[in-house]
Amino acid sequence: MQSRVVIITTTRLAGSVGRSFPGLPRGQLVVPTLSQGASVSVLNPLTFPRRTARLAEVDPEIAAAIRHEEERLDHGIELIASENLVSRAVLEAMGSALTNKYSEGYPGRRYY
C-alpha cells in the first residue's frame, strides 16, 4: 500500500492530529493516511460540498437505513426496555450543529 497525504484546511487546529509543514498557509494540516494509490487532496471544510450535502446524497444506504428504522418505529411497538424513543425535537437537537460542542465538568470548572 502506498501512503496518501490529505491536506485539510481548518480555521482552528485541534490537538496534534497531523503536522504543519513550512510553506503551507497558516491553518492547513497534513494528515498521512493509507490508500491504494498516492494522491494529495486539499479540502476546505467550509466550502467542501460534503459539508452542506444532505445525508441521502452523501450516503444513500445509511439514509435508507434511518428511514426504514423510523418507519419501523412509527408502525410498531418497541418492547425492548433498553431502547428509548425520543421526540422529533430531541432528534433535531441531537443532529444539530450543537453536536460539535462538548464540555466536561461544571461551568467555571472545566477539565480542559
PDB file of C-alpha atoms in Angstrom:
ATOM      1  CA  MET A   1       0.000   0.000   0.000  1.00  0.00           C
ATOM      2  CA  GLN A   2       1.221   3.461  -0.836  1.00  0.00           C
ATOM      3  CA  SER A   3       0.734   6.340   1.536  1.00  0.00           C
ATOM      4  CA  ARG A   4      -1.637   9.153   0.772  1.00  0.00           C
ATOM      5  CA  VAL A   5      -1.425  12.661   2.175  1.00  0.00           C
ATOM      6  CA  VAL A   6      -4.560  14.685   2.834  1.00  0.00           C
ATOM      7  CA  ILE A   7      -4.215  18.416   3.413  1.00  0.00           C
ATOM      8  CA  ILE A   8      -7.112  19.740   5.443  1.00  0.00           C
ATOM      9  CA  THR A   9      -7.680  23.474   5.645  1.00  0.00           C
ATOM     10  CA  THR A  10      -9.022  24.419   9.049  1.00  0.00           C
ATOM     11  CA  THR A  11      -9.760  27.627  10.860  1.00  0.00           C
ATOM     12  CA  ARG A  12      -8.573  26.124  14.144  1.00  0.00           C
ATOM     13  CA  LEU A  13      -6.311  23.138  14.652  1.00  0.00           C
ATOM     14  CA  ALA A  14      -7.412  20.776  17.397  1.00  0.00           C
ATOM     15  CA  GLY A  15      -4.617  18.922  19.149  1.00  0.00           C
ATOM     16  CA  SER A  16      -1.801  17.218  17.300  1.00  0.00           C
ATOM     17  CA  VAL A  17      -3.778  15.228  14.757  1.00  0.00           C
ATOM     18  CA  GLY A  18      -1.302  15.951  11.985  1.00  0.00           C
ATOM     19  CA  ARG A  19       1.706  18.126  11.239  1.00  0.00           C
ATOM     20  CA  SER A  20       2.068  21.626   9.881  1.00  0.00           C
ATOM     21  CA  PHE A  21       4.824  21.991   7.311  1.00  0.00           C
ATOM     22  CA  PRO A  22       6.818  25.103   6.359  1.00  0.00           C
ATOM     23  CA  GLY A  23       5.454  26.558   3.140  1.00  0.00           C
ATOM     24  CA  LEU A  24       1.828  25.621   3.838  1.00  0.00           C
ATOM     25  CA  PRO A  25      -0.533  28.513   4.525  1.00  0.00           C
ATOM     26  CA  ARG A  26      -1.410  29.001   8.183  1.00  0.00           C
ATOM     27  CA  GLY A  27      -4.299  26.774   9.243  1.00  0.00           C
ATOM     28  CA  GLN A  28      -3.501  23.877   6.905  1.00  0.00           C
ATOM     29  CA  LEU A  29      -2.791  20.489   8.378  1.00  0.00           C
ATOM     30  CA  VAL A  30      -1.153  17.487   6.716  1.00  0.00           C
ATOM     31  CA  VAL A  31      -2.617  14.150   7.769  1.00  0.00           C
ATOM     32  CA  PRO A  32      -0.947  10.982   6.424  1.00  0.00           C
ATOM     33  CA  THR A  33      -3.277   8.099   5.596  1.00  0.00           C
ATOM     34  CA  LEU A  34      -3.064   4.819   3.679  1.00  0.00           C
ATOM     35  CA  SER A  35      -4.732   4.179   0.351  1.00  0.00           C
ATOM     36  CA  GLN A  36      -4.364   2.157  -2.838  1.00  0.00           C
ATOM     37  CA  GLY A  37      -2.683   4.993  -4.737  1.00  0.00           C
ATOM     38  CA  ALA A  38      -0.692   8.049  -3.733  1.00  0.00           C
ATOM     39  CA  SER A  39      -2.512  11.346  -4.060  1.00  0.00           C
ATOM     40  CA  VAL A  40      -2.849  14.736  -2.432  1.00  0.00           C
ATOM     41  CA  SER A  41      -6.172  16.423  -1.725  1.00  0.00           C
ATOM     42  CA  VAL A  42      -6.785  19.937  -0.467  1.00  0.00           C
ATOM     43  CA  LEU A  43     -10.080  20.233   1.374  1.00  0.00           C
ATOM     44  CA  ASN A  44     -11.714  23.280   2.890  1.00  0.00           C
ATOM     45  CA  PRO A  45     -14.436  22.179   5.324  1.00  0.00           C
ATOM     46  CA  LEU A  46     -16.281  25.460   4.849  1.00  0.00           C
ATOM     47  CA  THR A  47     -16.676  25.037   1.082  1.00  0.00           C
ATOM     48  CA  PHE A  48     -16.258  21.283   0.582  1.00  0.00           C
ATOM     49  CA  PRO A  49     -19.534  20.005  -0.983  1.00  0.00           C
ATOM     50  CA  ARG A  50     -19.991  17.207   1.550  1.00  0.00           C
ATOM     51  CA  ARG A  51     -20.156  19.782   4.343  1.00  0.00           C
ATOM     52  CA  THR A  52     -23.514  21.022   3.103  1.00  0.00           C
ATOM     53  CA  ALA A  53     -24.775  17.937   1.251  1.00  0.00           C
ATOM     54  CA  ARG A  54     -27.688  16.001   2.705  1.00  0.00           C
ATOM     55  CA  LEU A  55     -27.144  12.500   4.057  1.00  0.00           C
ATOM     56  CA  ALA A  56     -29.144  10.940   1.198  1.00  0.00           C
ATOM     57  CA  GLU A  57     -26.678  12.473  -1.280  1.00  0.00           C
ATOM     58  CA  VAL A  58     -23.522  11.532   0.631  1.00  0.00           C
ATOM     59  CA  ASP A  59     -24.546   8.044   1.796  1.00  0.00           C
ATOM     60  CA  PRO A  60     -27.885   6.808   0.398  1.00  0.00           C
ATOM     61  CA  GLU A  61     -27.522   3.429   2.130  1.00  0.00           C
ATOM     62  CA  ILE A  62     -27.312   4.959   5.611  1.00  0.00           C
ATOM     63  CA  ALA A  63     -30.145   7.378   4.777  1.00  0.00           C
ATOM     64  CA  ALA A  64     -32.316   4.430   3.727  1.00  0.00           C
ATOM     65  CA  ALA A  65     -31.471   2.520   6.916  1.00  0.00           C
ATOM     66  CA  ILE A  66     -32.519   5.522   9.024  1.00  0.00           C
ATOM     67  CA  ARG A  67     -35.729   5.922   7.017  1.00  0.00           C
ATOM     68  CA  HIS A  68     -36.573   2.220   7.469  1.00  0.00           C
ATOM     69  CA  GLU A  69     -35.911   2.424  11.219  1.00  0.00           C
ATOM     70  CA  GLU A  70     -38.192   5.477  11.501  1.00  0.00           C
ATOM     71  CA  GLU A  71     -40.929   3.602   9.615  1.00  0.00           C
ATOM     72  CA  ARG A  72     -40.473   0.561  11.858  1.00  0.00           C
ATOM     73  CA  LEU A  73     -40.832   2.730  14.965  1.00  0.00           C
ATOM     74  CA  ASP A  74     -43.892   4.522  13.546  1.00  0.00           C
ATOM     75  CA  HIS A  75     -45.745   1.295  12.711  1.00  0.00           C
ATOM     76  CA  GLY A  76     -44.722  -0.993  15.543  1.00  0.00           C
ATOM     77  CA  ILE A  77     -44.381  -1.177  19.273  1.00  0.00           C
ATOM     78  CA  GLU A  78     -40.987  -1.270  20.939  1.00  0.00           C
ATOM     79  CA  LEU A  79     -40.850  -3.879  23.689  1.00  0.00           C
ATOM     80  CA  ILE A  80     -37.134  -3.695  24.399  1.00  0.00           C
ATOM     81  CA  ALA A  81     -36.720  -1.852  27.706  1.00  0.00           C
ATOM     82  CA  SER A  82     -33.196  -0.669  26.951  1.00  0.00           C
ATOM     83  CA  GLU A  83     -34.254   1.257  23.834  1.00  0.00           C
ATOM     84  CA  ASN A  84     -35.543   4.786  24.207  1.00  0.00           C
ATOM     85  CA  LEU A  85     -37.980   6.622  21.982  1.00  0.00           C
ATOM     86  CA  VAL A  86     -37.400  10.347  21.752  1.00  0.00           C
ATOM     87  CA  SER A  87     -39.436  13.159  20.268  1.00  0.00           C
ATOM     88  CA  ARG A  88     -38.778  14.764  16.889  1.00  0.00           C
ATOM     89  CA  ALA A  89     -37.497  17.861  18.745  1.00  0.00           C
ATOM     90  CA  VAL A  90     -34.848  15.780  20.552  1.00  0.00           C
ATOM     91  CA  LEU A  91     -33.790  14.121  17.279  1.00  0.00           C
ATOM     92  CA  GLU A  92     -33.426  17.562  15.661  1.00  0.00           C
ATOM     93  CA  ALA A  93     -31.354  18.850  18.586  1.00  0.00           C
ATOM     94  CA  MET A  94     -29.102  15.775  18.547  1.00  0.00           C
ATOM     95  CA  GLY A  95     -28.496  16.216  14.819  1.00  0.00           C
ATOM     96  CA  SER A  96     -27.766  19.934  15.002  1.00  0.00           C
ATOM     97  CA  ALA A  97     -24.506  21.880  14.947  1.00  0.00           C
ATOM     98  CA  LEU A  98     -24.552  21.628  18.737  1.00  0.00           C
ATOM     99  CA  THR A  99     -23.246  18.064  18.442  1.00  0.00           C
ATOM    100  CA  ASN A 100     -19.896  19.645  17.512  1.00  0.00           C
ATOM    101  CA  LYS A 101     -19.660  21.054  21.053  1.00  0.00           C
ATOM    102  CA  TYR A 102     -18.856  19.345  24.297  1.00  0.00           C
ATOM    103  CA  SER A 103     -17.989  20.284  27.837  1.00  0.00           C
ATOM    104  CA  GLU A 104     -16.636  18.223  30.671  1.00  0.00           C
ATOM    105  CA  GLY A 105     -17.106  19.178  34.294  1.00  0.00           C
ATOM    106  CA  TYR A 106     -19.125  22.139  35.521  1.00  0.00           C
ATOM    107  CA  PRO A 107     -19.332  25.772  34.353  1.00  0.00           C
ATOM    108  CA  GLY A 108     -16.261  27.597  35.631  1.00  0.00           C
ATOM    109  CA  ARG A 109     -14.544  24.283  36.449  1.00  0.00           C
ATOM    110  CA  ARG A 110     -13.896  22.581  33.114  1.00  0.00           C
ATOM    111  CA  TYR A 111     -11.387  19.760  32.762  1.00  0.00           C
ATOM    112  CA  TYR A 112      -9.590  21.373  29.815  1.00  0.00           C
TER     113      TYR A 112
END
